[in-house]
């Protein structure tokens, strides 16, 4: 449905074209009467605020990443160079080799030379390790989250009683803070008193160190995040399932397809839009998992095997005072988010949903 | 064929069995989602001295069931002590930030659904993209901005002397309120715009023919019709801002202005080990406002996240 204000606005701009170009007063007055101008008091102040904080901030951050700023005085914007980026992406081949050879994954920084930039006496590590962890967490967490959410949505959608109660409980963890979730799961994973370990011991195995175990860390983080966000995926899928006409379910049933096959062939393909939008949101959540790791490890040091770009960035800037290098990592993170979000927004735009 | 063909599964297991299995799975998932919270609650109401951690998920029934610990609210007292400053600061911060971002978001959405010019979608896209920004990308400039560019701190020195309840450290809270408003605006705008696109155009058309100005239409028609959406937006923003750690950590950094999530990170750990009852009580206390909001308005929250 078209907004009537749209139409009247269009009519007015049409009138404007008929005015002779020299008639300035009328032109000015009709400009003032235009909807875009008259509604400016509404959208312009919020836009300026967003523009300053979001886009001004990003631009400034890119600029800072080109400096040598390390906390003292004001940043020197006179000499800009790409040194930080060279340090961040040093030794790409070695990183690749390490990864392919599986030399304890991305963890070994041994064979990748730490860099000593001109602005520091100390060495800094390239971003490969945290970049790898970020991608791993992002992919593993989002896929598992979506899969669980889809299964739950399908089950809840099968006309169960107390549907609202199930839904409310499944979504409950999402209302909690990352910090609170981390505290709960730190307790669950505790080697002596945690429920997870009590379960493992009940099965006859020894207690397992989870949170401090380099091999299990990232998985433990992902699992807790799945606990928190799978309810969200379920809600999105449920809304999508409800919008599929009942006849599609019935048609598949008459054809004699088994339930699982019916969902796989007929229903799941229709959930593409929901999958994409849930995926974008969940992936961005994974990029933001800083709060969770900070709370779980009580500070800036989650250790190399759970270090993601989000934690690395804050650590470099706020704990090590390598402000410019922190900005550089932030740019990497931003570009990653952009690669996910830009195609999404573009496709939304093309489908006319904006 | 006189009867509808039974599916493979129907032949293998009867529909009743499948129904039971369905409820078992769904209840199992209820257990999965609730057990960390339940365990936390049971631990939080155990007295720290008698806490053994052998059965953290059972209620403390010490004289009756040995090994479960004694019931006590001691940990809650400790948690309240440790978090009271943060709880107050969070409350001072979250209310204005929520209201501001909601109001401005509604205004922006109204302005952008009325506007008719080519830039409209462009402006809107810039708003929407703001939702997905990883906030790390603006942290360093943000710290620079509040600490070195805006003289908010110096402005608060005379204010603190003049007004009774204002302290100098409150400048950090004001900085955080503005920050949260700015970064919350995109999602608020999205939620309101989705709502405004569904509103009936005839009413607005009629008002316009009566000579109502853009502002009058907003005040008299749009705003009253937005009330259900305000509930959704306020609940969403309240949860988001209350739960935030990253902005608080980088803008407040340390000191009297610390918010509840910051205080929660370090609570319950000492040289003598971890005090789990205290830590769980603190976690639940910090989560209490959002939990209460969720239990009361769960459907609104669901609407907010699903849009």
PDB file of C-alpha atoms in Angstrom, chain A residues 1-13 34-43 45-50 52-58 60-62 64 69 73-75 77 148 152 154-156 158-162 165-180 183-188 190 192-195 198 223 226-228 230-232 235-236 239 253-261 280-281 284-285 287-288 290-292 294-295 298-300 309-311 313-314 317-318 323-324 326-327 330-331 333-334 337 341 344-345 349 352-354, chain B residues 5-10 18-19 22-23 25-27 29-30 32-37 39-41 43 51-57 104-105 107-117 120-121 123-146 148-149 175 178-179 181-183 185-186 189 193 196-202 204-205 208 212-215 217-218 236 239-240 242-247 249-251 253 261-262 264-267 269 274 276 279-280 282-284 286-287 290-291 294-295 298-299 301-302 305-307:
ATOM      1  CA  UNK A   1       0.000   0.000   0.000  1.00  0.00           C
ATOM      2  CA  UNK A   2       1.280   3.410  -0.868  1.00  0.00           C
ATOM      3  CA  UNK A   3       1.442   6.114   1.706  1.00  0.00           C
ATOM      4  CA  UNK A   4      -0.768   9.052   0.665  1.00  0.00           C
ATOM      5  CA  UNK A   5       1.887  11.472   1.825  1.00  0.00           C
ATOM      6  CA  UNK A   6       4.120   9.980  -0.849  1.00  0.00           C
ATOM      7  CA  UNK A   7       1.642  10.782  -3.551  1.00  0.00           C
ATOM      8  CA  UNK A   8       0.998  14.353  -2.519  1.00  0.00           C
ATOM      9  CA  UNK A   9       4.723  14.895  -2.301  1.00  0.00           C
ATOM     10  CA  UNK A  10       5.186  13.623  -5.817  1.00  0.00           C
ATOM     11  CA  UNK A  11       2.442  15.859  -7.103  1.00  0.00           C
ATOM     12  CA  UNK A  12       4.115  18.832  -5.554  1.00  0.00           C
ATOM     13  CA  UNK A  13       7.473  18.143  -7.109  1.00  0.00           C
ATOM     14  CA  UNK A  34       8.249  19.563   0.061  1.00  0.00           C
ATOM     15  CA  UNK A  35       7.730  16.594   2.295  1.00  0.00           C
ATOM     16  CA  UNK A  36      11.394  15.781   2.390  1.00  0.00           C
ATOM     17  CA  UNK A  37      12.121  19.189   3.866  1.00  0.00           C
ATOM     18  CA  UNK A  38       9.083  19.414   6.092  1.00  0.00           C
ATOM     19  CA  UNK A  39       9.692  16.034   7.604  1.00  0.00           C
ATOM     20  CA  UNK A  40      13.388  16.787   8.038  1.00  0.00           C
ATOM     21  CA  UNK A  41      12.931  17.862  11.679  1.00  0.00           C
ATOM     22  CA  UNK A  42      11.885  14.270  12.281  1.00  0.00           C
ATOM     23  CA  UNK A  43      14.507  12.240  10.508  1.00  0.00           C
ATOM     24  CA  UNK A  45      18.424  14.841  14.072  1.00  0.00           C
ATOM     25  CA  UNK A  46      18.414  11.054  14.534  1.00  0.00           C
ATOM     26  CA  UNK A  47      20.227  10.706  11.242  1.00  0.00           C
ATOM     27  CA  UNK A  48      22.914  13.167  12.290  1.00  0.00           C
ATOM     28  CA  UNK A  49      23.370  11.290  15.556  1.00  0.00           C
ATOM     29  CA  UNK A  50      23.698   7.945  13.759  1.00  0.00           C
ATOM     30  CA  UNK A  52      28.240  11.010  13.660  1.00  0.00           C
ATOM     31  CA  UNK A  53      28.517   7.970  15.904  1.00  0.00           C
ATOM     32  CA  UNK A  54      28.308   5.116  13.412  1.00  0.00           C
ATOM     33  CA  UNK A  55      29.783   6.473  10.198  1.00  0.00           C
ATOM     34  CA  UNK A  56      31.929   9.207  11.699  1.00  0.00           C
ATOM     35  CA  UNK A  57      33.231   6.617  14.131  1.00  0.00           C
ATOM     36  CA  UNK A  58      34.042   4.101  11.408  1.00  0.00           C
ATOM     37  CA  UNK A  60      37.828   7.951  12.214  1.00  0.00           C
ATOM     38  CA  UNK A  61      38.687   4.382  13.120  1.00  0.00           C
ATOM     39  CA  UNK A  62      40.006   3.686   9.611  1.00  0.00           C
ATOM     40  CA  UNK A  64      43.425   5.818  13.292  1.00  0.00           C
ATOM     41  CA  UNK A  69      48.839   6.010  17.868  1.00  0.00           C
ATOM     42  CA  UNK A  73      49.083  12.642  23.441  1.00  0.00           C
ATOM     43  CA  UNK A  74      47.013  13.080  20.328  1.00  0.00           C
ATOM     44  CA  UNK A  75      47.303  10.758  17.335  1.00  0.00           C
ATOM     45  CA  UNK A  77      47.612  12.148  11.473  1.00  0.00           C
ATOM     46  CA  UNK A 148      18.517 -26.629  16.326  1.00  0.00           C
ATOM     47  CA  UNK A 152      12.499 -26.912  17.386  1.00  0.00           C
ATOM     48  CA  UNK A 154       9.060 -27.763  13.232  1.00  0.00           C
ATOM     49  CA  UNK A 155       8.315 -29.666  16.433  1.00  0.00           C
ATOM     50  CA  UNK A 156       6.551 -26.739  18.066  1.00  0.00           C
ATOM     51  CA  UNK A 158       3.044 -29.618  14.929  1.00  0.00           C
ATOM     52  CA  UNK A 159       0.048 -28.398  16.895  1.00  0.00           C
ATOM     53  CA  UNK A 160       1.318 -29.182  20.355  1.00  0.00           C
ATOM     54  CA  UNK A 161      -0.468 -28.068  23.477  1.00  0.00           C
ATOM     55  CA  UNK A 162       1.181 -25.416  25.653  1.00  0.00           C
ATOM     56  CA  UNK A 165       4.906 -22.010  27.152  1.00  0.00           C
ATOM     57  CA  UNK A 166       7.441 -24.000  25.126  1.00  0.00           C
ATOM     58  CA  UNK A 167       8.177 -20.978  22.984  1.00  0.00           C
ATOM     59  CA  UNK A 168       8.590 -18.675  25.959  1.00  0.00           C
ATOM     60  CA  UNK A 169      10.978 -21.049  27.694  1.00  0.00           C
ATOM     61  CA  UNK A 170      13.079 -21.650  24.573  1.00  0.00           C
ATOM     62  CA  UNK A 171      13.524 -17.928  24.015  1.00  0.00           C
ATOM     63  CA  UNK A 172      14.178 -17.130  27.673  1.00  0.00           C
ATOM     64  CA  UNK A 173      18.016 -17.326  27.563  1.00  0.00           C
ATOM     65  CA  UNK A 174      18.088 -14.635  24.913  1.00  0.00           C
ATOM     66  CA  UNK A 175      16.800 -12.083  27.393  1.00  0.00           C
ATOM     67  CA  UNK A 176      19.874 -12.683  29.540  1.00  0.00           C
ATOM     68  CA  UNK A 177      23.089 -10.752  29.329  1.00  0.00           C
ATOM     69  CA  UNK A 178      26.191 -12.371  27.834  1.00  0.00           C
ATOM     70  CA  UNK A 179      27.817 -11.716  31.189  1.00  0.00           C
ATOM     71  CA  UNK A 180      25.123 -13.628  33.070  1.00  0.00           C
ATOM     72  CA  UNK A 183      28.569 -16.968  34.755  1.00  0.00           C
ATOM     73  CA  UNK A 184      25.977 -19.746  34.496  1.00  0.00           C
ATOM     74  CA  UNK A 185      28.042 -21.785  32.073  1.00  0.00           C
ATOM     75  CA  UNK A 186      31.263 -21.226  33.947  1.00  0.00           C
ATOM     76  CA  UNK A 187      29.462 -22.902  36.812  1.00  0.00           C
ATOM     77  CA  UNK A 188      28.026 -25.657  34.597  1.00  0.00           C
ATOM     78  CA  UNK A 190      33.279 -26.366  36.563  1.00  0.00           C
ATOM     79  CA  UNK A 192      34.369 -30.230  40.560  1.00  0.00           C
ATOM     80  CA  UNK A 193      30.822 -28.983  40.936  1.00  0.00           C
ATOM     81  CA  UNK A 194      29.576 -28.297  37.434  1.00  0.00           C
ATOM     82  CA  UNK A 195      26.558 -30.160  36.201  1.00  0.00           C
ATOM     83  CA  UNK A 198      28.742 -34.426  37.202  1.00  0.00           C
ATOM     84  CA  UNK A 223      27.725 -24.525  23.062  1.00  0.00           C
ATOM     85  CA  UNK A 226      23.828 -22.032  21.124  1.00  0.00           C
ATOM     86  CA  UNK A 227      21.991 -22.382  24.418  1.00  0.00           C
ATOM     87  CA  UNK A 228      21.420 -18.642  24.403  1.00  0.00           C
ATOM     88  CA  UNK A 230      18.826 -21.137  19.320  1.00  0.00           C
ATOM     89  CA  UNK A 231      15.511 -19.874  20.680  1.00  0.00           C
ATOM     90  CA  UNK A 232      15.885 -16.868  18.443  1.00  0.00           C
ATOM     91  CA  UNK A 235      11.155 -17.855  16.606  1.00  0.00           C
ATOM     92  CA  UNK A 236      12.257 -16.734  13.141  1.00  0.00           C
ATOM     93  CA  UNK A 239       7.077 -17.211  11.885  1.00  0.00           C
ATOM     94  CA  UNK A 253       1.058 -35.628   2.595  1.00  0.00           C
ATOM     95  CA  UNK A 254      -1.343 -36.811  -0.112  1.00  0.00           C
ATOM     96  CA  UNK A 255       1.606 -37.550  -2.347  1.00  0.00           C
ATOM     97  CA  UNK A 256       2.616 -40.108   0.213  1.00  0.00           C
ATOM     98  CA  UNK A 257       5.833 -38.500   1.249  1.00  0.00           C
ATOM     99  CA  UNK A 258       7.075 -39.422   4.676  1.00  0.00           C
ATOM    100  CA  UNK A 259       7.096 -36.601   7.179  1.00  0.00           C
ATOM    101  CA  UNK A 260      10.834 -36.064   7.171  1.00  0.00           C
ATOM    102  CA  UNK A 261      10.998 -36.172   3.376  1.00  0.00           C
ATOM    103  CA  UNK A 280      22.900 -12.717   9.283  1.00  0.00           C
ATOM    104  CA  UNK A 281      21.734 -11.784  12.759  1.00  0.00           C
ATOM    105  CA  UNK A 284      26.801 -10.875  13.760  1.00  0.00           C
ATOM    106  CA  UNK A 285      26.069 -12.072  17.303  1.00  0.00           C
ATOM    107  CA  UNK A 287      31.221 -11.486  15.875  1.00  0.00           C
ATOM    108  CA  UNK A 288      30.111  -9.632  18.990  1.00  0.00           C
ATOM    109  CA  UNK A 290      33.312 -10.287  23.291  1.00  0.00           C
ATOM    110  CA  UNK A 291      31.108  -9.735  26.367  1.00  0.00           C
ATOM    111  CA  UNK A 292      30.747 -13.467  26.814  1.00  0.00           C
ATOM    112  CA  UNK A 294      35.393 -11.296  28.822  1.00  0.00           C
ATOM    113  CA  UNK A 295      33.026 -12.489  31.501  1.00  0.00           C
ATOM    114  CA  UNK A 298      37.397 -12.660  33.875  1.00  0.00           C
ATOM    115  CA  UNK A 299      39.318 -10.250  31.696  1.00  0.00           C
ATOM    116  CA  UNK A 300      41.030  -9.612  28.412  1.00  0.00           C
ATOM    117  CA  UNK A 309      38.982 -10.850  16.762  1.00  0.00           C
ATOM    118  CA  UNK A 310      36.499  -9.136  19.045  1.00  0.00           C
ATOM    119  CA  UNK A 311      38.533  -9.915  22.168  1.00  0.00           C
ATOM    120  CA  UNK A 313      40.841  -5.917  19.323  1.00  0.00           C
ATOM    121  CA  UNK A 314      39.779  -4.748  22.777  1.00  0.00           C
ATOM    122  CA  UNK A 317      43.652  -1.231  22.433  1.00  0.00           C
ATOM    123  CA  UNK A 318      42.573  -1.118  26.069  1.00  0.00           C
ATOM    124  CA  UNK A 323      45.422   1.841  19.984  1.00  0.00           C
ATOM    125  CA  UNK A 324      46.311   2.023  16.307  1.00  0.00           C
ATOM    126  CA  UNK A 326      43.437  -2.215  17.834  1.00  0.00           C
ATOM    127  CA  UNK A 327      41.833   0.023  15.222  1.00  0.00           C
ATOM    128  CA  UNK A 330      38.562  -3.403  14.219  1.00  0.00           C
ATOM    129  CA  UNK A 331      38.713  -2.613  10.513  1.00  0.00           C
ATOM    130  CA  UNK A 333      36.197  -7.140  11.877  1.00  0.00           C
ATOM    131  CA  UNK A 334      34.164  -4.422  10.217  1.00  0.00           C
ATOM    132  CA  UNK A 337      30.643  -7.883   8.968  1.00  0.00           C
ATOM    133  CA  UNK A 341      25.562  -7.668   5.728  1.00  0.00           C
ATOM    134  CA  UNK A 344      21.849  -9.120   2.635  1.00  0.00           C
ATOM    135  CA  UNK A 345      20.747  -5.494   2.616  1.00  0.00           C
ATOM    136  CA  UNK A 349      16.515  -3.693  -1.371  1.00  0.00           C
ATOM    137  CA  UNK A 352      11.629  -4.018  -2.278  1.00  0.00           C
ATOM    138  CA  UNK A 353      11.497  -4.802   1.414  1.00  0.00           C
ATOM    139  CA  UNK A 354      13.210  -1.672   2.604  1.00  0.00           C
TER     140      UNK A 354
ATOM    141  CA  UNK B   5      -1.923 -44.038   2.193  1.00  0.00           C
ATOM    142  CA  UNK B   6      -0.185 -44.335   5.497  1.00  0.00           C
ATOM    143  CA  UNK B   7       3.235 -42.751   5.633  1.00  0.00           C
ATOM    144  CA  UNK B   8       6.229 -44.929   6.303  1.00  0.00           C
ATOM    145  CA  UNK B   9       6.512 -43.632   9.799  1.00  0.00           C
ATOM    146  CA  UNK B  10       2.882 -44.258  10.548  1.00  0.00           C
ATOM    147  CA  UNK B  18       4.886 -40.326  17.975  1.00  0.00           C
ATOM    148  CA  UNK B  19       2.859 -37.810  19.923  1.00  0.00           C
ATOM    149  CA  UNK B  22       7.215 -35.339  20.486  1.00  0.00           C
ATOM    150  CA  UNK B  23       6.294 -34.190  23.983  1.00  0.00           C
ATOM    151  CA  UNK B  25      11.644 -34.197  23.110  1.00  0.00           C
ATOM    152  CA  UNK B  26      10.020 -30.822  23.720  1.00  0.00           C
ATOM    153  CA  UNK B  27      10.154 -31.309  27.489  1.00  0.00           C
ATOM    154  CA  UNK B  29      14.540 -29.160  25.512  1.00  0.00           C
ATOM    155  CA  UNK B  30      12.728 -27.277  28.269  1.00  0.00           C
ATOM    156  CA  UNK B  32      18.067 -28.024  28.508  1.00  0.00           C
ATOM    157  CA  UNK B  33      17.118 -24.352  28.481  1.00  0.00           C
ATOM    158  CA  UNK B  34      16.129 -24.116  32.109  1.00  0.00           C
ATOM    159  CA  UNK B  35      18.663 -26.268  33.919  1.00  0.00           C
ATOM    160  CA  UNK B  36      21.538 -23.744  33.994  1.00  0.00           C
ATOM    161  CA  UNK B  37      19.172 -21.168  35.474  1.00  0.00           C
ATOM    162  CA  UNK B  39      20.992 -24.906  39.053  1.00  0.00           C
ATOM    163  CA  UNK B  40      22.082 -21.315  39.549  1.00  0.00           C
ATOM    164  CA  UNK B  41      18.984 -20.534  41.592  1.00  0.00           C
ATOM    165  CA  UNK B  43      23.012 -22.806  44.405  1.00  0.00           C
ATOM    166  CA  UNK B  51      27.703 -25.680  50.093  1.00  0.00           C
ATOM    167  CA  UNK B  52      29.327 -28.855  48.803  1.00  0.00           C
ATOM    168  CA  UNK B  53      28.559 -28.694  45.093  1.00  0.00           C
ATOM    169  CA  UNK B  54      27.790 -32.400  44.886  1.00  0.00           C
ATOM    170  CA  UNK B  55      24.172 -31.885  43.856  1.00  0.00           C
ATOM    171  CA  UNK B  56      23.993 -28.271  42.696  1.00  0.00           C
ATOM    172  CA  UNK B  57      20.661 -28.807  40.962  1.00  0.00           C
ATOM    173  CA  UNK B 104      14.062   9.382  18.219  1.00  0.00           C
ATOM    174  CA  UNK B 105      13.618   6.058  16.433  1.00  0.00           C
ATOM    175  CA  UNK B 107      10.547  10.175  14.744  1.00  0.00           C
ATOM    176  CA  UNK B 108      13.121   8.954  12.262  1.00  0.00           C
ATOM    177  CA  UNK B 109      10.823   6.181  11.057  1.00  0.00           C
ATOM    178  CA  UNK B 110       7.949   8.642  10.636  1.00  0.00           C
ATOM    179  CA  UNK B 111      10.150  11.070   8.750  1.00  0.00           C
ATOM    180  CA  UNK B 112      11.413   8.320   6.487  1.00  0.00           C
ATOM    181  CA  UNK B 113       8.022   6.798   5.652  1.00  0.00           C
ATOM    182  CA  UNK B 114       6.623  10.196   4.721  1.00  0.00           C
ATOM    183  CA  UNK B 115       9.539  11.458   2.727  1.00  0.00           C
ATOM    184  CA  UNK B 116       9.313  11.282  -1.008  1.00  0.00           C
ATOM    185  CA  UNK B 117      12.644  11.780  -2.632  1.00  0.00           C
ATOM    186  CA  UNK B 120      14.952   8.155   1.133  1.00  0.00           C
ATOM    187  CA  UNK B 121      15.981   4.547   0.699  1.00  0.00           C
ATOM    188  CA  UNK B 123      19.132   7.288   4.217  1.00  0.00           C
ATOM    189  CA  UNK B 124      17.164   4.319   5.461  1.00  0.00           C
ATOM    190  CA  UNK B 125      19.858   1.864   4.340  1.00  0.00           C
ATOM    191  CA  UNK B 126      22.403   3.873   6.304  1.00  0.00           C
ATOM    192  CA  UNK B 127      20.190   3.527   9.361  1.00  0.00           C
ATOM    193  CA  UNK B 128      19.700  -0.220   8.858  1.00  0.00           C
ATOM    194  CA  UNK B 129      23.367  -0.954   8.247  1.00  0.00           C
ATOM    195  CA  UNK B 130      24.023   0.577  11.654  1.00  0.00           C
ATOM    196  CA  UNK B 131      22.273  -2.398  13.260  1.00  0.00           C
ATOM    197  CA  UNK B 132      24.903  -4.838  12.084  1.00  0.00           C
ATOM    198  CA  UNK B 133      28.047  -2.865  12.890  1.00  0.00           C
ATOM    199  CA  UNK B 134      30.388  -4.785  15.171  1.00  0.00           C
ATOM    200  CA  UNK B 135      30.881  -2.124  17.832  1.00  0.00           C
ATOM    201  CA  UNK B 136      34.598  -2.835  17.978  1.00  0.00           C
ATOM    202  CA  UNK B 137      34.821  -0.831  14.761  1.00  0.00           C
ATOM    203  CA  UNK B 138      34.034   2.403  16.614  1.00  0.00           C
ATOM    204  CA  UNK B 139      35.469   1.809  20.078  1.00  0.00           C
ATOM    205  CA  UNK B 140      38.788   3.613  19.821  1.00  0.00           C
ATOM    206  CA  UNK B 141      37.243   6.749  18.254  1.00  0.00           C
ATOM    207  CA  UNK B 142      34.471   6.580  20.829  1.00  0.00           C
ATOM    208  CA  UNK B 143      36.922   6.609  23.719  1.00  0.00           C
ATOM    209  CA  UNK B 144      38.859   9.433  22.068  1.00  0.00           C
ATOM    210  CA  UNK B 145      35.629  11.330  21.496  1.00  0.00           C
ATOM    211  CA  UNK B 146      34.349  11.183  25.072  1.00  0.00           C
ATOM    212  CA  UNK B 148      39.530  14.038  24.588  1.00  0.00           C
ATOM    213  CA  UNK B 149      37.088  15.865  22.323  1.00  0.00           C
ATOM    214  CA  UNK B 175      28.270   9.841  27.718  1.00  0.00           C
ATOM    215  CA  UNK B 178      24.129   9.284  24.373  1.00  0.00           C
ATOM    216  CA  UNK B 179      26.224   6.431  23.012  1.00  0.00           C
ATOM    217  CA  UNK B 181      20.912   6.166  22.106  1.00  0.00           C
ATOM    218  CA  UNK B 182      22.973   6.616  18.954  1.00  0.00           C
ATOM    219  CA  UNK B 183      23.706   2.915  18.437  1.00  0.00           C
ATOM    220  CA  UNK B 185      18.551   4.189  16.983  1.00  0.00           C
ATOM    221  CA  UNK B 186      18.959   1.972  13.884  1.00  0.00           C
ATOM    222  CA  UNK B 189      13.930   2.939  13.418  1.00  0.00           C
ATOM    223  CA  UNK B 193       9.127   1.739  10.200  1.00  0.00           C
ATOM    224  CA  UNK B 196       4.240   2.555  10.165  1.00  0.00           C
ATOM    225  CA  UNK B 197       4.194   0.929   6.751  1.00  0.00           C
ATOM    226  CA  UNK B 198       1.232  -1.120   7.906  1.00  0.00           C
ATOM    227  CA  UNK B 199      -0.802   1.854   9.140  1.00  0.00           C
ATOM    228  CA  UNK B 200      -3.843   2.860   7.119  1.00  0.00           C
ATOM    229  CA  UNK B 201      -3.078   5.685   4.743  1.00  0.00           C
ATOM    230  CA  UNK B 202      -6.632   6.968   4.495  1.00  0.00           C
ATOM    231  CA  UNK B 204      -3.464  10.366   7.273  1.00  0.00           C
ATOM    232  CA  UNK B 205      -4.799  11.493   3.927  1.00  0.00           C
ATOM    233  CA  UNK B 208      -3.857  16.146   5.576  1.00  0.00           C
ATOM    234  CA  UNK B 212      -2.999  19.153   9.466  1.00  0.00           C
ATOM    235  CA  UNK B 213       0.736  19.800   9.393  1.00  0.00           C
ATOM    236  CA  UNK B 214       3.382  17.090   9.395  1.00  0.00           C
ATOM    237  CA  UNK B 215       3.931  17.681  13.099  1.00  0.00           C
ATOM    238  CA  UNK B 217      -0.195  14.313  12.088  1.00  0.00           C
ATOM    239  CA  UNK B 218       2.666  12.832  14.062  1.00  0.00           C
ATOM    240  CA  UNK B 236      13.995  -4.608  23.405  1.00  0.00           C
ATOM    241  CA  UNK B 239      17.171  -5.548  27.587  1.00  0.00           C
ATOM    242  CA  UNK B 240      19.946  -4.577  25.188  1.00  0.00           C
ATOM    243  CA  UNK B 242      20.921  -3.348  30.574  1.00  0.00           C
ATOM    244  CA  UNK B 243      22.859  -6.318  29.240  1.00  0.00           C
ATOM    245  CA  UNK B 244      25.634  -4.379  27.515  1.00  0.00           C
ATOM    246  CA  UNK B 245      29.183  -4.750  28.727  1.00  0.00           C
ATOM    247  CA  UNK B 246      31.374  -3.565  25.853  1.00  0.00           C
ATOM    248  CA  UNK B 247      30.378   0.110  25.753  1.00  0.00           C
ATOM    249  CA  UNK B 249      33.797  -1.174  29.732  1.00  0.00           C
ATOM    250  CA  UNK B 250      35.323   1.178  27.195  1.00  0.00           C
ATOM    251  CA  UNK B 251      33.570   4.417  28.173  1.00  0.00           C
ATOM    252  CA  UNK B 253      36.482   1.935  32.220  1.00  0.00           C
ATOM    253  CA  UNK B 261      27.497  -6.019  34.153  1.00  0.00           C
ATOM    254  CA  UNK B 262      30.970  -4.674  34.945  1.00  0.00           C
ATOM    255  CA  UNK B 264      29.277  -8.855  37.939  1.00  0.00           C
ATOM    256  CA  UNK B 265      32.382  -9.938  36.025  1.00  0.00           C
ATOM    257  CA  UNK B 266      34.628  -9.904  39.088  1.00  0.00           C
ATOM    258  CA  UNK B 267      32.229 -10.929  41.821  1.00  0.00           C
ATOM    259  CA  UNK B 269      36.234 -14.815  43.145  1.00  0.00           C
ATOM    260  CA  UNK B 274      35.194 -19.293  44.092  1.00  0.00           C
ATOM    261  CA  UNK B 276      29.521 -20.179  43.885  1.00  0.00           C
ATOM    262  CA  UNK B 279      28.351 -15.691  42.225  1.00  0.00           C
ATOM    263  CA  UNK B 280      25.079 -17.310  41.197  1.00  0.00           C
ATOM    264  CA  UNK B 282      24.860 -12.015  41.793  1.00  0.00           C
ATOM    265  CA  UNK B 283      24.240 -13.353  38.286  1.00  0.00           C
ATOM    266  CA  UNK B 284      20.546 -13.813  39.025  1.00  0.00           C
ATOM    267  CA  UNK B 286      21.899  -8.745  37.661  1.00  0.00           C
ATOM    268  CA  UNK B 287      19.551 -10.649  35.353  1.00  0.00           C
ATOM    269  CA  UNK B 290      15.427  -8.382  32.289  1.00  0.00           C
ATOM    270  CA  UNK B 291      13.977 -11.666  33.544  1.00  0.00           C
ATOM    271  CA  UNK B 294      10.678 -11.081  29.906  1.00  0.00           C
ATOM    272  CA  UNK B 295       8.263 -13.043  32.072  1.00  0.00           C
ATOM    273  CA  UNK B 298       7.583 -12.247  26.686  1.00  0.00           C
ATOM    274  CA  UNK B 299       5.390 -11.908  23.614  1.00  0.00           C
ATOM    275  CA  UNK B 301      10.116  -9.350  23.380  1.00  0.00           C
ATOM    276  CA  UNK B 302       9.558 -12.127  20.842  1.00  0.00           C
ATOM    277  CA  UNK B 305      13.601  -9.901  18.114  1.00  0.00           C
ATOM    278  CA  UNK B 306      11.666 -11.550  15.298  1.00  0.00           C
ATOM    279  CA  UNK B 307      11.122  -8.402  13.241  1.00  0.00           C
TER     280      UNK B 307
END
